[in-house]
XYZ file of C-alpha atoms in Angstrom:
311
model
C 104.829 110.096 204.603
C 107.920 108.622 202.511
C 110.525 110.835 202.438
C 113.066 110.489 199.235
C 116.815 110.405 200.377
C 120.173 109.892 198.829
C 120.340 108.937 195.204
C 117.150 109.465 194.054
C 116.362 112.735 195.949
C 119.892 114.288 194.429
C 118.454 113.200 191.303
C 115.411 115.252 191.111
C 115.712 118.763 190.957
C 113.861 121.370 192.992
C 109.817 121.470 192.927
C 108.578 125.132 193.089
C 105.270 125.540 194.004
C 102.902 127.968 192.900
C 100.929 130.487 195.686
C 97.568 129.974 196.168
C 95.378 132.921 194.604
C 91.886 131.102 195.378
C 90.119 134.526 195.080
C 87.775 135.204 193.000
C 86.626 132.482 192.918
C 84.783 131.548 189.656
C 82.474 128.724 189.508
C 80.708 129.807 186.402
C 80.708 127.061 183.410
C 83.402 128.421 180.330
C 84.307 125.031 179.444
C 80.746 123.419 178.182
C 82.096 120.557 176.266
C 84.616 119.550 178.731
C 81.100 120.302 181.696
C 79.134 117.519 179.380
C 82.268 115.216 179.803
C 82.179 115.497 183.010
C 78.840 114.960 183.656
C 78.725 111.810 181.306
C 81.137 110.257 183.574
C 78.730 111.161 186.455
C 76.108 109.121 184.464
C 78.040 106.539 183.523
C 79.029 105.463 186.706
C 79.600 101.647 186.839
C 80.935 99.184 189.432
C 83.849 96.645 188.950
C 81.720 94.175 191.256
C 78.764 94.720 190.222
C 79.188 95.066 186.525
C 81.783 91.931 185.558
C 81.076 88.471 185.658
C 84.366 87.507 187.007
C 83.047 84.271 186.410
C 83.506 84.250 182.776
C 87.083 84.400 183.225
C 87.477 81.135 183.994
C 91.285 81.111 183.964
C 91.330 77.590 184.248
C 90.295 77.106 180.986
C 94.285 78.012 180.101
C 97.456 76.030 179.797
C 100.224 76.774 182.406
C 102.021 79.751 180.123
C 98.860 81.253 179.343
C 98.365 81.817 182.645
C 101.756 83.070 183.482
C 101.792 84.969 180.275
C 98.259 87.270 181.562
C 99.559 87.690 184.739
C 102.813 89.034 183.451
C 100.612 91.392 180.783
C 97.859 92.444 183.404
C 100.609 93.425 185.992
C 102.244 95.596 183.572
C 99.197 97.403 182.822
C 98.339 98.132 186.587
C 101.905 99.549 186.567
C 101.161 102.024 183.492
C 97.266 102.697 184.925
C 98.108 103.057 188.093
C 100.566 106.156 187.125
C 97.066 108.428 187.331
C 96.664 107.537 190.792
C 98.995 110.361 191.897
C 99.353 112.173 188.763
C 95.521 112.946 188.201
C 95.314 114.920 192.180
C 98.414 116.566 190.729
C 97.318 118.489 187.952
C 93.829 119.216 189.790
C 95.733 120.612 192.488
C 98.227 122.816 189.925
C 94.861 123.224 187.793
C 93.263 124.735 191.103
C 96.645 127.215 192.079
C 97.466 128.549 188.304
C 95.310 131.518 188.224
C 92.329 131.673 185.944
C 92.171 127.942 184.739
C 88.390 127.068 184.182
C 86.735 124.992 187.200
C 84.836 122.527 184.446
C 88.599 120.982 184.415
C 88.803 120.650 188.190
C 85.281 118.598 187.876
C 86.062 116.518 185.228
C 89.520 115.086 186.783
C 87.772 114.206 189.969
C 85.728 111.650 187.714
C 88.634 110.707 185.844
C 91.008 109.838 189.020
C 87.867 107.806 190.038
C 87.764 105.585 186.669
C 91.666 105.059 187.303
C 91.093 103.367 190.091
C 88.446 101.002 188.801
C 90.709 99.974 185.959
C 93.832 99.912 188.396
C 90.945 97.312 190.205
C 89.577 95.406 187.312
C 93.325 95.101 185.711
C 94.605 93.821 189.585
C 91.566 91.261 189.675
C 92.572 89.444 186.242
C 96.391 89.169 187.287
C 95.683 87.653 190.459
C 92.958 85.368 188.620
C 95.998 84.533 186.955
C 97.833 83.736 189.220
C 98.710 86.345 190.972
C 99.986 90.369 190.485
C 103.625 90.717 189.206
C 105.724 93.476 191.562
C 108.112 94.711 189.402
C 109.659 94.025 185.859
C 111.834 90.831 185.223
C 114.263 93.348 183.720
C 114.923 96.214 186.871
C 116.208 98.654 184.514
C 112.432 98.756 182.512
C 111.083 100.577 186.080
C 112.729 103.741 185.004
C 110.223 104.051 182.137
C 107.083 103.642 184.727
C 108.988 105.912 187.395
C 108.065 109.460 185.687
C 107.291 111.624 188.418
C 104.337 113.336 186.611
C 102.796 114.725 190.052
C 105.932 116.279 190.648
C 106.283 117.532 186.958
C 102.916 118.903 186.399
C 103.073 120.293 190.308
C 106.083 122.577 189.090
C 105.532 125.781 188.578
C 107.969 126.212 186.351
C 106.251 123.477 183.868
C 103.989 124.990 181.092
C 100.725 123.611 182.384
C 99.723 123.544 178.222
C 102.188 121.413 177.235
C 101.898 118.710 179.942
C 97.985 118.710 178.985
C 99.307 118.293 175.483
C 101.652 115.525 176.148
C 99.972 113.392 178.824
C 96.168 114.223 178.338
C 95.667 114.559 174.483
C 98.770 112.909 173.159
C 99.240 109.892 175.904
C 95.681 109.411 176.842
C 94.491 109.507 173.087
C 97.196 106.939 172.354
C 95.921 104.836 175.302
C 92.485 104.812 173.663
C 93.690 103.470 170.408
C 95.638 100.787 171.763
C 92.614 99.288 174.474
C 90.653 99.577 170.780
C 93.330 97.351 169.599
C 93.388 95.087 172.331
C 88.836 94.541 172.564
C 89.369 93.807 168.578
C 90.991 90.734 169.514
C 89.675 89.331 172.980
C 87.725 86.347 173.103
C 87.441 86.085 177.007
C 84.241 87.742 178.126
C 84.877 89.173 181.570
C 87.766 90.659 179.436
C 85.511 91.926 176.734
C 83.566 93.549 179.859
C 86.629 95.208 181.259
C 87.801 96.513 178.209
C 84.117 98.100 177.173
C 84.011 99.822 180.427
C 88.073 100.988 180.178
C 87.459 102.347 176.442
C 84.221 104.376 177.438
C 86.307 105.896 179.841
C 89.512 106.512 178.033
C 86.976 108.277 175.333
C 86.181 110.535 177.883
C 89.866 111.372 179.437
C 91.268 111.861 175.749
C 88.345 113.889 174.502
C 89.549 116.246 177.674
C 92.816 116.527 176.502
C 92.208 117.893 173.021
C 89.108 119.799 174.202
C 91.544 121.950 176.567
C 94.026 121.971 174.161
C 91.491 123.286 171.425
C 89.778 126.259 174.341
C 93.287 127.558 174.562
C 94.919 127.387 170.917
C 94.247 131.323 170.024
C 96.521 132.529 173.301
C 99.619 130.420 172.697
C 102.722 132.716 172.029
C 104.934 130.777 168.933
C 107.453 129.876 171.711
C 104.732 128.264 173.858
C 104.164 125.832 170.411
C 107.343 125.129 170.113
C 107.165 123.863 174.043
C 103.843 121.833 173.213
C 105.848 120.261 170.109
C 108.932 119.367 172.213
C 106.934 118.241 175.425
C 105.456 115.609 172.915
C 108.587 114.820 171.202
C 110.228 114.217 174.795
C 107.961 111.784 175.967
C 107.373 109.885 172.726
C 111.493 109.333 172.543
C 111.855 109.191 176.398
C 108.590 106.855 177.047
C 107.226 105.431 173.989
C 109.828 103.909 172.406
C 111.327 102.554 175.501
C 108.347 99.970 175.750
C 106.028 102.340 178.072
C 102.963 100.704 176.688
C 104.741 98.387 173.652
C 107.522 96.733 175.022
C 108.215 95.486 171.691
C 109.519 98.562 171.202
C 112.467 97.665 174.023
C 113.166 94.122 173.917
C 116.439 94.578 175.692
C 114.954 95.390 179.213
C 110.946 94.002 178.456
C 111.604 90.927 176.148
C 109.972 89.269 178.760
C 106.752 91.603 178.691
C 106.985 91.168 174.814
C 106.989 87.620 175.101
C 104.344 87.526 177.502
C 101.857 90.063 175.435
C 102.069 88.116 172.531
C 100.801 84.756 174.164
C 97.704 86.404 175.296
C 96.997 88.137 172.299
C 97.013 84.493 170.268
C 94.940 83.079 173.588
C 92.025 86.175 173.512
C 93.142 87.872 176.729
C 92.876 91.197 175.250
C 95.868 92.473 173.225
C 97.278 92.845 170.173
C 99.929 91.482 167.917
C 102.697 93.772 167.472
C 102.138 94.446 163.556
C 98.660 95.381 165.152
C 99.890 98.006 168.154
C 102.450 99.016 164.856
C 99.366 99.649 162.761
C 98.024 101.975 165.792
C 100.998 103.653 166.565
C 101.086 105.191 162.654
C 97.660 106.017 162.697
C 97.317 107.847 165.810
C 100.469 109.593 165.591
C 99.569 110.729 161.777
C 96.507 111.640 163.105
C 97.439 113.585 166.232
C 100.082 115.082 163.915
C 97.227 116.651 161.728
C 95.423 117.755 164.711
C 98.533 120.015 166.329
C 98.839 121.613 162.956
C 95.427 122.854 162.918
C 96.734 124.504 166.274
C 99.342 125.535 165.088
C 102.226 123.263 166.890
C 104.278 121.154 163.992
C 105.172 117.242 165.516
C 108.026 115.991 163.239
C 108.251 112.250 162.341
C 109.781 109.665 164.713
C 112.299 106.970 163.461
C 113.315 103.662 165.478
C 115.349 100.698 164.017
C 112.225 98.960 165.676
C 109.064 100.140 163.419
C 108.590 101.978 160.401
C 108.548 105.836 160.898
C 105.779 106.846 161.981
């Protein structure tokens, strides 16, 4: 076990834990829409070996800075996917201690921490095609935008478990969604294609969850529990989004070179998007997450950067 000392330990405040109240224990379904999710993922079960032709990548079909570009662009993305690797057993585990949170939840994250790990797979397999998996960003101070601590966050018991669901599994993962959409639009490369069909079925899946939950628990929120939702969004879109968490465009001065690097592949086919296209997505989802919240009653305001239109 790594044990976090100096610096960073002073750094992070103190993680209270909830106690365990297993009984009773309800195993009843309350949730059916979020059940059918999960068994859909049960269904849909597909294999990273078995389902790619990793032969159709054929990275030697690309120039020298192709090559470097992908495996600059596929490295980042194991660094964002690979974020639900501890943070998915998290919330199952605070999921499992808050008292009376529905067990069709519990099911469904077990199938959703499984599909991270097949993208963390698929996404490791084209950077090392490439040439091989980045470590870390050029830039060191662009890790403190991939270093969020959710598992500690949503582990907390002093976090309200309805706003993190609202921030990182409507909000984020919807977001997510939009912009692997963006990125299939424009691949050429078929193994690509592949990976990105199987990523998007999946992301459908872990967004629908999100606003699902959200939507079951709308009618108990206290006004003051909105206004949380609303500024658990706002935090993460100021504190993450527009420091280049998935657009680095967004913060050219610490991931110009993750910028530079998406933009090559999206002119090759190696699944992204130009940034006037991630722009494009970024309006439309956040307009249209916007509308959502309101029918729940939690108001988003509008976000302004020097770096896109408001949005």
């Amino acid at each position: 076990m790594t044990v976090v000392t100096g610096r960073a330990a002073a750094s992070l405040p103190p993680l209270r834990l909830l106690v365990e109240q297993r009984f009773p224990l309800e195993m009843n379904v309350t949730l059916p829409e979020i059940r059918e999710l999960y068994d859909s993922g049960k269904a849909g079960r597909w294999n990273p070996h078995r389902d790619i032709d990793w032969s159709a990548l054929a990275p030697d079909q690309y120039d020298d800075e192709i090559r470097e570009a992908a495996r600059h662009a596929w490295s980042r993305r194991i660094w964002i996917e690979a974020t639900g690797l501890t943070e998915t057993p998290a919330l199952i585990v605070r999921l499992c201690m808050e008292v009376g949170r529905e067990i069709d939840s519990k099911f469904f994250l077990t199938t959703r921490n499984t599909e991270e790990a097949w993208h963390v797979e698929c996404f490791d397999r084209i950077a090392e095609a490439f040439g091989g998996r980045v470590a870390r960003p050029a830039d060191r101070s662009y890790e403190t935008v991939f270093n969020r601590n959710l598992h500690r966050r949503v582990l907390d018991a002093g976090q309200h478990l309805d706003s993190y669901i609202a921030a990182h599994a409507a909000f984020e993962d919807g977001l997510e969604l939009e912009l692997c959409r963006a990125w299939k639009r424009g691949a050429t490369n078929a193994a690509i294609v592949a990976v990105l069909d199987h990523v998007i079925a999946d992301k459908e899946r872990h967004a629908a969850f999100g606003w699902l939950y959200l939507a079951s628990r709308a009618a108990r929120w206290t006004p003051e529990e909105r206004r949380s939702i609303a500024n658990e969004i706002v935090a993460h879109v100021s504190n993450i989004e527009l420091k280049g968490y998935h657009c680095p465009w967004l913060a050219p001065e610490h991931a110009l070179a993750e910028a530079e690097a998406d933009a090559v592949i999206a002119a090759a086919g190696l699944g992204a998007a130009t940034r006037a296209a991630e722009e494009d997505v970024l309006v439309a989802y956040v307009g249209n997450a916007r509308a959502r919240l309101a029918e729940l009653g939690v108001i988003l305001p509008a976000f302004e950067t020097n770096r896109m239109r408001a949005f």
